[in-house]
Amino acid sequence: MGSFLARCAGRLTASTRSCVLAYTAVFLAALLVTLFPLVVNGKSLLWYMDATVQEYAYYAYFGHWVRDALYQIFVAHGPVSTWSPFWGYGDDLYTSYLPYLLSPFSLTAILFSAENAEAAYNAVIVLRLYAAGLAFILYARLRNIGRPECLLGAVCYVFAGTSVVMFLHPSFLDNLVVFPLLLSGVELLLAGRNPLLFVYALCLACRSPQSALPFCVFLLVYIVYRIVFAPDSLPREDRARAVRRLVGYAALSMGLQMVFLAPLLLDTMLGMDRLQVERDVPLAYSGQTYISLYLGLVGREVLNADGYWGFGPLFLCALVLLCLRWREHKALTLLVAVVVLLVGVPFFSSALNAFQYPNVRWFWMPAFVGAWATMRMLGCFGGLRAAEAKVLVTVCALYGIVALLLPGGEATASFWIAYGCSLVVVGALVASTARLIDATRTFALLVAVAAFGGAVNLATYVSPAYDGNISGLNDAGGAYADMAYGSTAALDRLNEDYHGLQLEEGDLWRYDDAVDHANNANLFNERLGIDFYSSLYSNDVDQFHSDLALNNPSAVYYLGLNGRSSLEALLGVRYFIAPRDDEGTIVPFQFDEVSYRYFNWDVLTTRQSLALAFVQNGMLTRSQWDSLSPVERQSCLMGSVVVEDADLPVLAQSGLAPVSLDPVGAMASLGAPDEVPYEVTSAVDVPTPEDAERAARTGKELEYPQKLAAGEASGYVVRAEDGQGFVVRSGSSRVHLDFDAPANSEVYVVFENLRFTPFSRLDTYTDEEWENASALVRGSVLWDSATSETTQRASVWARGIDRSAWSQGQVYTTDYFMYAGHHDFALNLGVSEEPLTGAVLEFSAAGVYTYDSMTVWAQPMDRFDSAVEELQRQQASDLHYGNGVISGNIDMEEDGLLFLSVSYSDGWSCTVDGQPADVLKADVAFMAVPMAAGAHSFELRYTTPYAFEGAIVSGISLAVLVVLLIRRRRRPR
């Protein structure tokens, strides 16, 4: 391997040194332009959302995890932990970090502490962008492209509009590097040279589920073209041998990855319901999307879900010339047409995303094709024919005129800068044809426009003077501050300053919060929190949330427990962080003591919480659970553990099954919730005596709430004709629910199968309003309705009629990229010592809200303390977690189940008093261990499922690869 790289470096140095040096100089100069707005405004490259809470947080923690693994292997000689309790209810780190384990860019995290990792990650982003150009040059040189053309193509590739991804999802830049490397590997294999580049590049291409499918599709198409249809395709007698080599080494590459892919595919992804939900894929996008595709020919646009589009200032001219000379470049013309078709038709974009939501995360393919087309058409520019010059000037002028005529400001200032650069290119090409400037100066001008025009195009994305997205970027050092000094810092200060309730080392109590904070901060700071945000998630946890109608519309993240008192206790939450003195926060019933105040936060504590392991002496079956409403299910959890029907024979065979209960018996511990009758009324508060006195004084007539029958309206809200929903013509509109909920109860408004159909702007007009609208207004409304994308998500907010704390249920449409099939929501109105006489519902967006049922439930809280105290009698003691091991002691009063509020996985095994014991799935997402009466010690160990089997396949594949390389080395040249 080392000698192979050395030989490659020698060849590249001899043939491409000047090209690489020129590219480096141009890259550095253009990079200064791109980063100038950030430097002036003290910003980093990291968007405050995914780039920070996912990518930076993962990068920093990944470095910590690998360093710890190396310490365990080489110093402590202990096991490597692949499980973290600090992520949601616990999650597998090995599968979560799969994309990082093969990427050399991510491996740099090993060298940096969390505090220094932010600066390092910013540098890694730049390094990725630079490496993409080097990979392009390598492939182009292998295809015998001249060095000047390689330089132009690399610059166009790196500074295309798609590179705006560097601010939003920096890790996606890896694919810009991988795709040219993969094609280079194919070329080396076809030439009978070393296969290692192909094997490694294919490993990199398939390490991420989002990119594996498009990589494989485009790779297959490329191989067929190169072997059969390319001008320099292989002779017929060599094709079979080439195919065997490619298929064989591709199989070895996939085999090498099995140590990573087996756990990911078999344990995680195949069980994710989000991948099987039915989605609406439209036949076409909105007009706004096609406008973005049009403007992206020279500019840069962000399309649909994490999709990026844009070529750069030179592409418009290259596209016109390609269309004029298509007979000479049939394959390239067809390739450009196919890429436009794939991007422009939602079905194809959905297919390349494993038939999920349409997206263009495979932006690297259009960027590569655009750069290649530009390089081939302009890299060795030999002049224009008279007719071509006229067409070029005319088309480019018309392109700008059409952009100018687009209403609503779709063509932004950044677009006009990019278009102005395109006009400079047109002028240069015409002047070169007229011999006004020589070829060398023309080429230099093209490179300068490609680099600096593209750099300015990217810089304007974050420049306050133009598009102004800089507000979404973190300040320099801000990513670390957001993660390290957020609400979890209040827990650290509590540990230091509040000695009545210290956080001890290894403290296994969780925290929850109701503050706006960075997701995944619990993982970053190694605190036991509820938060989780990752595309690779536990389907069981998602099902648990859905069954309880928790307000998490997406499967990939969950943020807290909505202040639900029972869940906070059951899941071991002892600390609750809330905004200081904020009456708009729903605080769980048991949290009534402010233990510490830190900046703008109050840290509330409670003793009414359960350890992460405790005994449940009652049992409910999963089929019984499924028959209940969300609030009834929640009540059952305080008196029983839910066991999967498939595990009942295991329990019966063990003879350790707890008492089998019916739902009524399961709810007896806390008390069964009551369904409360209600009426829907207009959004008018009942007049107070002060209102009546003021009305008498002013002569104003008092307005009373009116019952809304089916089809009747209150302001901008009309109750549906069947009474099963609301038609909302304006966002932030409200209705009231009138009911009588008893005192000292936790009240919920529950929607089952809540769905939302958005309105276009035209839909919000009544017939009368439309008839009275002017022609100008009608034209504007029709244009907006035809081109603008309707909202794909909406919220229903609820609060008690006399309270200020809101609870949110957010519902997604079936074509929204984060849609996960969630339609049930229970909105917690909180607990009050006084009876609650009603609730306010507010709808965030205009559209039609329908549901199968809307109910109001009151959960009595009189028995809450006694129910928790009864469970606390049999809590585990001496609980310890470390290196994928959970251990402790428990004294069982009778045969039953030890429940652990740690997410279930097939990777857990258990011993009780040194003897193997069954680990059952409990309460849909957690674990339970059957135990006999008496005192016991227990230990659970975690091993990533299928990692061992995958390692065997990878080991065999590695051995075969080594043998083949040795044989190849010994073969006469």
PDB file of N, CA and C in Angstrom, residues 23 27 30-31 34-35 38 45-47 51 125-133 136 153-177 296 298-303 306-313 360-368 371 450-451 453-462 473:
ATOM      1  N   TYR A  23      -3.719  25.264  -8.780  1.00  0.00           N
ATOM      2  CA  TYR A  23      -5.015  25.079  -8.120  1.00  0.00           C
ATOM      3  C   TYR A  23      -4.946  25.531  -6.659  1.00  0.00           C
ATOM      4  N   PHE A  27      -7.203  28.379  -5.134  1.00  0.00           N
ATOM      5  CA  PHE A  27      -8.100  27.986  -4.034  1.00  0.00           C
ATOM      6  C   PHE A  27      -7.922  28.891  -2.831  1.00  0.00           C
ATOM      7  N   ALA A  30      -9.346  32.400  -3.545  1.00  0.00           N
ATOM      8  CA  ALA A  30     -10.809  32.406  -3.574  1.00  0.00           C
ATOM      9  C   ALA A  30     -11.388  32.119  -2.197  1.00  0.00           C
ATOM     10  N   LEU A  31     -10.690  31.301  -1.415  1.00  0.00           N
ATOM     11  CA  LEU A  31     -11.163  30.995  -0.069  1.00  0.00           C
ATOM     12  C   LEU A  31     -11.211  32.253   0.796  1.00  0.00           C
ATOM     13  N   THR A  34     -14.373  33.948   0.068  1.00  0.00           N
ATOM     14  CA  THR A  34     -15.520  33.240   0.647  1.00  0.00           C
ATOM     15  C   THR A  34     -15.649  33.495   2.144  1.00  0.00           C
ATOM     16  N   LEU A  35     -14.520  33.486   2.821  1.00  0.00           N
ATOM     17  CA  LEU A  35     -14.542  33.591   4.284  1.00  0.00           C
ATOM     18  C   LEU A  35     -14.538  35.026   4.793  1.00  0.00           C
ATOM     19  N   LEU A  38     -17.294  36.164   7.122  1.00  0.00           N
ATOM     20  CA  LEU A  38     -17.255  35.472   8.405  1.00  0.00           C
ATOM     21  C   LEU A  38     -16.190  36.069   9.309  1.00  0.00           C
ATOM     22  N   LEU A  45     -17.844  28.682  10.515  1.00  0.00           N
ATOM     23  CA  LEU A  45     -18.492  28.083   9.357  1.00  0.00           C
ATOM     24  C   LEU A  45     -19.714  27.257   9.738  1.00  0.00           C
ATOM     25  N   LEU A  46     -20.023  27.158  11.020  1.00  0.00           N
ATOM     26  CA  LEU A  46     -21.000  26.192  11.488  1.00  0.00           C
ATOM     27  C   LEU A  46     -22.377  26.813  11.685  1.00  0.00           C
ATOM     28  N   TRP A  47     -23.340  26.313  10.919  1.00  0.00           N
ATOM     29  CA  TRP A  47     -24.750  26.649  11.120  1.00  0.00           C
ATOM     30  C   TRP A  47     -25.168  26.192  12.508  1.00  0.00           C
ATOM     31  N   ALA A  51     -25.180  21.619  11.606  1.00  0.00           N
ATOM     32  CA  ALA A  51     -23.720  21.691  11.579  1.00  0.00           C
ATOM     33  C   ALA A  51     -23.135  21.734  12.988  1.00  0.00           C
ATOM     34  N   ILE A 125     -13.426  21.419   7.401  1.00  0.00           N
ATOM     35  CA  ILE A 125     -14.353  21.807   6.337  1.00  0.00           C
ATOM     36  C   ILE A 125     -13.586  22.359   5.142  1.00  0.00           C
ATOM     37  N   VAL A 126     -12.638  23.253   5.410  1.00  0.00           N
ATOM     38  CA  VAL A 126     -11.824  23.821   4.341  1.00  0.00           C
ATOM     39  C   VAL A 126     -10.991  22.731   3.678  1.00  0.00           C
ATOM     40  N   LEU A 127     -10.435  21.827   4.477  1.00  0.00           N
ATOM     41  CA  LEU A 127      -9.626  20.741   3.936  1.00  0.00           C
ATOM     42  C   LEU A 127     -10.455  19.850   3.015  1.00  0.00           C
ATOM     43  N   ARG A 128     -11.691  19.571   3.388  1.00  0.00           N
ATOM     44  CA  ARG A 128     -12.574  18.779   2.531  1.00  0.00           C
ATOM     45  C   ARG A 128     -12.777  19.464   1.178  1.00  0.00           C
ATOM     46  N   LEU A 129     -13.043  20.750   1.215  1.00  0.00           N
ATOM     47  CA  LEU A 129     -13.284  21.484  -0.024  1.00  0.00           C
ATOM     48  C   LEU A 129     -12.049  21.450  -0.919  1.00  0.00           C
ATOM     49  N   TYR A 130     -10.897  21.642  -0.318  1.00  0.00           N
ATOM     50  CA  TYR A 130      -9.643  21.614  -1.075  1.00  0.00           C
ATOM     51  C   TYR A 130      -9.398  20.219  -1.665  1.00  0.00           C
ATOM     52  N   ALA A 131      -9.635  19.186  -0.875  1.00  0.00           N
ATOM     53  CA  ALA A 131      -9.399  17.819  -1.340  1.00  0.00           C
ATOM     54  C   ALA A 131     -10.320  17.451  -2.496  1.00  0.00           C
ATOM     55  N   ALA A 132     -11.518  18.033  -2.531  1.00  0.00           N
ATOM     56  CA  ALA A 132     -12.427  17.753  -3.643  1.00  0.00           C
ATOM     57  C   ALA A 132     -11.802  18.159  -4.969  1.00  0.00           C
ATOM     58  N   GLY A 133     -11.136  19.310  -5.001  1.00  0.00           N
ATOM     59  CA  GLY A 133     -10.468  19.747  -6.221  1.00  0.00           C
ATOM     60  C   GLY A 133      -9.321  18.835  -6.604  1.00  0.00           C
ATOM     61  N   PHE A 136     -10.713  15.759  -8.189  1.00  0.00           N
ATOM     62  CA  PHE A 136     -11.159  16.043  -9.557  1.00  0.00           C
ATOM     63  C   PHE A 136      -9.967  16.042 -10.509  1.00  0.00           C
ATOM     64  N   GLY A 153     -11.593  22.906 -14.504  1.00  0.00           N
ATOM     65  CA  GLY A 153     -12.635  22.012 -14.009  1.00  0.00           C
ATOM     66  C   GLY A 153     -12.639  21.902 -12.502  1.00  0.00           C
ATOM     67  N   ALA A 154     -11.432  21.798 -11.911  1.00  0.00           N
ATOM     68  CA  ALA A 154     -11.352  21.682 -10.455  1.00  0.00           C
ATOM     69  C   ALA A 154     -11.896  22.922  -9.767  1.00  0.00           C
ATOM     70  N   VAL A 155     -11.571  24.091 -10.288  1.00  0.00           N
ATOM     71  CA  VAL A 155     -12.054  25.339  -9.692  1.00  0.00           C
ATOM     72  C   VAL A 155     -13.573  25.424  -9.814  1.00  0.00           C
ATOM     73  N   CYS A 156     -14.113  25.072 -10.990  1.00  0.00           N
ATOM     74  CA  CYS A 156     -15.569  25.100 -11.164  1.00  0.00           C
ATOM     75  C   CYS A 156     -16.252  24.100 -10.231  1.00  0.00           C
ATOM     76  N   TYR A 157     -15.631  22.962 -10.022  1.00  0.00           N
ATOM     77  CA  TYR A 157     -16.194  21.910  -9.161  1.00  0.00           C
ATOM     78  C   TYR A 157     -16.252  22.362  -7.710  1.00  0.00           C
ATOM     79  N   VAL A 158     -15.153  22.939  -7.244  1.00  0.00           N
ATOM     80  CA  VAL A 158     -15.053  23.300  -5.825  1.00  0.00           C
ATOM     81  C   VAL A 158     -15.881  24.531  -5.494  1.00  0.00           C
ATOM     82  N   PHE A 159     -15.923  25.505  -6.404  1.00  0.00           N
ATOM     83  CA  PHE A 159     -16.626  26.751  -6.109  1.00  0.00           C
ATOM     84  C   PHE A 159     -17.963  26.851  -6.839  1.00  0.00           C
ATOM     85  N   ALA A 160     -18.565  25.688  -7.116  1.00  0.00           N
ATOM     86  CA  ALA A 160     -19.929  25.673  -7.623  1.00  0.00           C
ATOM     87  C   ALA A 160     -20.887  26.112  -6.525  1.00  0.00           C
ATOM     88  N   GLY A 161     -22.081  26.496  -6.931  1.00  0.00           N
ATOM     89  CA  GLY A 161     -23.064  26.948  -5.941  1.00  0.00           C
ATOM     90  C   GLY A 161     -23.434  25.886  -4.943  1.00  0.00           C
ATOM     91  N   THR A 162     -23.275  24.607  -5.313  1.00  0.00           N
ATOM     92  CA  THR A 162     -23.617  23.527  -4.384  1.00  0.00           C
ATOM     93  C   THR A 162     -22.726  23.525  -3.149  1.00  0.00           C
ATOM     94  N   SER A 163     -21.566  24.168  -3.228  1.00  0.00           N
ATOM     95  CA  SER A 163     -20.642  24.157  -2.082  1.00  0.00           C
ATOM     96  C   SER A 163     -21.149  24.987  -0.920  1.00  0.00           C
ATOM     97  N   VAL A 164     -22.329  25.603  -1.079  1.00  0.00           N
ATOM     98  CA  VAL A 164     -22.949  26.266   0.066  1.00  0.00           C
ATOM     99  C   VAL A 164     -23.220  25.262   1.183  1.00  0.00           C
ATOM    100  N   VAL A 165     -23.171  23.970   0.841  1.00  0.00           N
ATOM    101  CA  VAL A 165     -23.351  22.927   1.840  1.00  0.00           C
ATOM    102  C   VAL A 165     -22.299  23.022   2.942  1.00  0.00           C
ATOM    103  N   MET A 166     -21.177  23.679   2.654  1.00  0.00           N
ATOM    104  CA  MET A 166     -20.112  23.788   3.653  1.00  0.00           C
ATOM    105  C   MET A 166     -20.580  24.509   4.911  1.00  0.00           C
ATOM    106  N   PHE A 167     -21.579  25.372   4.799  1.00  0.00           N
ATOM    107  CA  PHE A 167     -22.084  26.094   5.962  1.00  0.00           C
ATOM    108  C   PHE A 167     -23.158  25.309   6.707  1.00  0.00           C
ATOM    109  N   LEU A 168     -23.877  24.439   6.004  1.00  0.00           N
ATOM    110  CA  LEU A 168     -25.072  23.823   6.553  1.00  0.00           C
ATOM    111  C   LEU A 168     -24.856  22.378   6.988  1.00  0.00           C
ATOM    112  N   HIS A 169     -24.269  21.578   6.125  1.00  0.00           N
ATOM    113  CA  HIS A 169     -23.992  20.173   6.431  1.00  0.00           C
ATOM    114  C   HIS A 169     -22.583  19.853   5.940  1.00  0.00           C
ATOM    115  N   PRO A 170     -21.569  20.282   6.667  1.00  0.00           N
ATOM    116  CA  PRO A 170     -20.194  20.170   6.165  1.00  0.00           C
ATOM    117  C   PRO A 170     -19.764  18.755   5.817  1.00  0.00           C
ATOM    118  N   SER A 171     -20.290  17.755   6.511  1.00  0.00           N
ATOM    119  CA  SER A 171     -19.848  16.388   6.234  1.00  0.00           C
ATOM    120  C   SER A 171     -20.262  15.933   4.838  1.00  0.00           C
ATOM    121  N   PHE A 172     -21.283  16.578   4.262  1.00  0.00           N
ATOM    122  CA  PHE A 172     -21.686  16.221   2.904  1.00  0.00           C
ATOM    123  C   PHE A 172     -20.573  16.508   1.899  1.00  0.00           C
ATOM    124  N   LEU A 173     -19.643  17.388   2.274  1.00  0.00           N
ATOM    125  CA  LEU A 173     -18.531  17.682   1.378  1.00  0.00           C
ATOM    126  C   LEU A 173     -17.671  16.447   1.117  1.00  0.00           C
ATOM    127  N   ASP A 174     -17.714  15.470   2.017  1.00  0.00           N
ATOM    128  CA  ASP A 174     -16.959  14.243   1.795  1.00  0.00           C
ATOM    129  C   ASP A 174     -17.299  13.621   0.446  1.00  0.00           C
ATOM    130  N   ASN A 175     -18.562  13.713   0.069  1.00  0.00           N
ATOM    131  CA  ASN A 175     -18.988  13.084  -1.186  1.00  0.00           C
ATOM    132  C   ASN A 175     -18.408  13.785  -2.407  1.00  0.00           C
ATOM    133  N   LEU A 176     -18.122  15.089  -2.280  1.00  0.00           N
ATOM    134  CA  LEU A 176     -17.437  15.793  -3.363  1.00  0.00           C
ATOM    135  C   LEU A 176     -16.047  15.209  -3.596  1.00  0.00           C
ATOM    136  N   VAL A 177     -15.445  14.709  -2.536  1.00  0.00           N
ATOM    137  CA  VAL A 177     -14.121  14.086  -2.636  1.00  0.00           C
ATOM    138  C   VAL A 177     -14.242  12.652  -3.138  1.00  0.00           C
ATOM    139  N   GLY A 296     -30.286  28.632 -10.481  1.00  0.00           N
ATOM    140  CA  GLY A 296     -29.086  27.922 -10.069  1.00  0.00           C
ATOM    141  C   GLY A 296     -28.134  27.601 -11.200  1.00  0.00           C
ATOM    142  N   VAL A 298     -26.494  29.636 -12.804  1.00  0.00           N
ATOM    143  CA  VAL A 298     -25.302  30.464 -12.573  1.00  0.00           C
ATOM    144  C   VAL A 298     -25.093  30.747 -11.086  1.00  0.00           C
ATOM    145  N   GLY A 299     -26.156  30.592 -10.285  1.00  0.00           N
ATOM    146  CA  GLY A 299     -26.068  30.962  -8.871  1.00  0.00           C
ATOM    147  C   GLY A 299     -25.997  29.750  -7.972  1.00  0.00           C
ATOM    148  N   ARG A 300     -26.641  29.843  -6.830  1.00  0.00           N
ATOM    149  CA  ARG A 300     -26.704  28.735  -5.896  1.00  0.00           C
ATOM    150  C   ARG A 300     -28.032  28.792  -5.163  1.00  0.00           C
ATOM    151  N   GLU A 301     -28.635  27.625  -5.018  1.00  0.00           N
ATOM    152  CA  GLU A 301     -29.945  27.519  -4.412  1.00  0.00           C
ATOM    153  C   GLU A 301     -29.964  26.330  -3.461  1.00  0.00           C
ATOM    154  N   VAL A 302     -30.783  26.447  -2.410  1.00  0.00           N
ATOM    155  CA  VAL A 302     -31.036  25.328  -1.504  1.00  0.00           C
ATOM    156  C   VAL A 302     -32.419  24.792  -1.839  1.00  0.00           C
ATOM    157  N   LEU A 303     -32.479  23.518  -2.246  1.00  0.00           N
ATOM    158  CA  LEU A 303     -33.725  22.910  -2.695  1.00  0.00           C
ATOM    159  C   LEU A 303     -34.263  21.952  -1.645  1.00  0.00           C
ATOM    160  N   ASP A 306     -32.457  19.540   2.424  1.00  0.00           N
ATOM    161  CA  ASP A 306     -31.006  19.383   2.403  1.00  0.00           C
ATOM    162  C   ASP A 306     -30.477  19.140   1.000  1.00  0.00           C
ATOM    163  N   GLY A 307     -31.144  19.666  -0.014  1.00  0.00           N
ATOM    164  CA  GLY A 307     -30.688  19.526  -1.385  1.00  0.00           C
ATOM    165  C   GLY A 307     -30.040  20.818  -1.856  1.00  0.00           C
ATOM    166  N   TYR A 308     -28.989  20.693  -2.621  1.00  0.00           N
ATOM    167  CA  TYR A 308     -28.214  21.873  -3.016  1.00  0.00           C
ATOM    168  C   TYR A 308     -28.029  21.861  -4.528  1.00  0.00           C
ATOM    169  N   TRP A 309     -28.136  23.037  -5.126  1.00  0.00           N
ATOM    170  CA  TRP A 309     -28.128  23.145  -6.579  1.00  0.00           C
ATOM    171  C   TRP A 309     -27.449  24.451  -6.957  1.00  0.00           C
ATOM    172  N   GLY A 310     -26.634  24.386  -7.972  1.00  0.00           N
ATOM    173  CA  GLY A 310     -25.967  25.586  -8.452  1.00  0.00           C
ATOM    174  C   GLY A 310     -24.640  25.220  -9.091  1.00  0.00           C
ATOM    175  N   PHE A 311     -24.300  25.894 -10.179  1.00  0.00           N
ATOM    176  CA  PHE A 311     -23.110  25.530 -10.934  1.00  0.00           C
ATOM    177  C   PHE A 311     -22.012  26.576 -10.859  1.00  0.00           C
ATOM    178  N   GLY A 312     -22.343  27.798 -11.162  1.00  0.00           N
ATOM    179  CA  GLY A 312     -21.310  28.823 -11.178  1.00  0.00           C
ATOM    180  C   GLY A 312     -21.415  29.672 -12.424  1.00  0.00           C
ATOM    181  N   PRO A 313     -20.676  30.763 -12.462  1.00  0.00           N
ATOM    182  CA  PRO A 313     -20.840  31.758 -13.532  1.00  0.00           C
ATOM    183  C   PRO A 313     -20.527  31.239 -14.923  1.00  0.00           C
ATOM    184  N   VAL A 360     -32.079  16.281  -3.087  1.00  0.00           N
ATOM    185  CA  VAL A 360     -30.903  16.297  -3.956  1.00  0.00           C
ATOM    186  C   VAL A 360     -29.663  16.303  -3.071  1.00  0.00           C
ATOM    187  N   ARG A 361     -29.625  15.387  -2.094  1.00  0.00           N
ATOM    188  CA  ARG A 361     -28.415  15.261  -1.295  1.00  0.00           C
ATOM    189  C   ARG A 361     -27.252  14.746  -2.140  1.00  0.00           C
ATOM    190  N   TRP A 362     -27.584  14.169  -3.285  1.00  0.00           N
ATOM    191  CA  TRP A 362     -26.534  13.742  -4.208  1.00  0.00           C
ATOM    192  C   TRP A 362     -26.123  14.919  -5.095  1.00  0.00           C
ATOM    193  N   PHE A 363     -26.030  16.102  -4.486  1.00  0.00           N
ATOM    194  CA  PHE A 363     -25.655  17.332  -5.188  1.00  0.00           C
ATOM    195  C   PHE A 363     -24.293  17.218  -5.850  1.00  0.00           C
ATOM    196  N   TRP A 364     -23.451  16.322  -5.337  1.00  0.00           N
ATOM    197  CA  TRP A 364     -22.107  16.171  -5.882  1.00  0.00           C
ATOM    198  C   TRP A 364     -22.128  15.705  -7.328  1.00  0.00           C
ATOM    199  N   MET A 365     -23.205  14.994  -7.713  1.00  0.00           N
ATOM    200  CA  MET A 365     -23.291  14.533  -9.099  1.00  0.00           C
ATOM    201  C   MET A 365     -23.555  15.698 -10.055  1.00  0.00           C
ATOM    202  N   PRO A 366     -24.572  16.536  -9.844  1.00  0.00           N
ATOM    203  CA  PRO A 366     -24.722  17.718 -10.705  1.00  0.00           C
ATOM    204  C   PRO A 366     -23.496  18.617 -10.683  1.00  0.00           C
ATOM    205  N   ALA A 367     -22.878  18.786  -9.499  1.00  0.00           N
ATOM    206  CA  ALA A 367     -21.679  19.633  -9.437  1.00  0.00           C
ATOM    207  C   ALA A 367     -20.567  19.063 -10.309  1.00  0.00           C
ATOM    208  N   PHE A 368     -20.375  17.743 -10.260  1.00  0.00           N
ATOM    209  CA  PHE A 368     -19.325  17.120 -11.068  1.00  0.00           C
ATOM    210  C   PHE A 368     -19.637  17.237 -12.563  1.00  0.00           C
ATOM    211  N   ALA A 371     -19.143  20.846 -13.736  1.00  0.00           N
ATOM    212  CA  ALA A 371     -17.727  21.199 -13.853  1.00  0.00           C
ATOM    213  C   ALA A 371     -17.094  20.498 -15.050  1.00  0.00           C
ATOM    214  N   ALA A 450     -14.317  31.884 -12.634  1.00  0.00           N
ATOM    215  CA  ALA A 450     -14.806  30.656 -11.992  1.00  0.00           C
ATOM    216  C   ALA A 450     -14.500  30.661 -10.499  1.00  0.00           C
ATOM    217  N   ALA A 451     -13.278  31.080 -10.150  1.00  0.00           N
ATOM    218  CA  ALA A 451     -12.866  31.050  -8.750  1.00  0.00           C
ATOM    219  C   ALA A 451     -13.496  32.176  -7.948  1.00  0.00           C
ATOM    220  N   GLY A 453     -15.756  34.538  -8.952  1.00  0.00           N
ATOM    221  CA  GLY A 453     -17.209  34.634  -9.103  1.00  0.00           C
ATOM    222  C   GLY A 453     -17.913  33.602  -8.246  1.00  0.00           C
ATOM    223  N   GLY A 454     -17.386  32.361  -8.256  1.00  0.00           N
ATOM    224  CA  GLY A 454     -17.960  31.326  -7.399  1.00  0.00           C
ATOM    225  C   GLY A 454     -17.783  31.634  -5.930  1.00  0.00           C
ATOM    226  N   ALA A 455     -16.610  32.164  -5.560  1.00  0.00           N
ATOM    227  CA  ALA A 455     -16.352  32.498  -4.156  1.00  0.00           C
ATOM    228  C   ALA A 455     -17.284  33.606  -3.677  1.00  0.00           C
ATOM    229  N   VAL A 456     -17.482  34.619  -4.511  1.00  0.00           N
ATOM    230  CA  VAL A 456     -18.401  35.703  -4.152  1.00  0.00           C
ATOM    231  C   VAL A 456     -19.821  35.160  -4.032  1.00  0.00           C
ATOM    232  N   ASN A 457     -20.159  34.227  -4.926  1.00  0.00           N
ATOM    233  CA  ASN A 457     -21.479  33.605  -4.884  1.00  0.00           C
ATOM    234  C   ASN A 457     -21.708  32.919  -3.538  1.00  0.00           C
ATOM    235  N   LEU A 458     -20.688  32.240  -3.028  1.00  0.00           N
ATOM    236  CA  LEU A 458     -20.794  31.591  -1.720  1.00  0.00           C
ATOM    237  C   LEU A 458     -20.761  32.615  -0.588  1.00  0.00           C
ATOM    238  N   ALA A 459     -19.911  33.617  -0.734  1.00  0.00           N
ATOM    239  CA  ALA A 459     -19.770  34.615   0.324  1.00  0.00           C
ATOM    240  C   ALA A 459     -21.066  35.398   0.530  1.00  0.00           C
ATOM    241  N   THR A 460     -21.774  35.673  -0.563  1.00  0.00           N
ATOM    242  CA  THR A 460     -23.020  36.435  -0.422  1.00  0.00           C
ATOM    243  C   THR A 460     -24.083  35.651   0.327  1.00  0.00           C
ATOM    244  N   TYR A 461     -23.950  34.335   0.376  1.00  0.00           N
ATOM    245  CA  TYR A 461     -24.919  33.531   1.126  1.00  0.00           C
ATOM    246  C   TYR A 461     -24.919  33.901   2.602  1.00  0.00           C
ATOM    247  N   VAL A 462     -23.751  34.271   3.106  1.00  0.00           N
ATOM    248  CA  VAL A 462     -23.647  34.599   4.530  1.00  0.00           C
ATOM    249  C   VAL A 462     -23.338  36.068   4.774  1.00  0.00           C
ATOM    250  N   LEU A 473     -25.332  31.387  11.477  1.00  0.00           N
ATOM    251  CA  LEU A 473     -24.046  30.781  11.795  1.00  0.00           C
ATOM    252  C   LEU A 473     -23.654  31.135  13.225  1.00  0.00           C
TER     253      LEU A 473
END
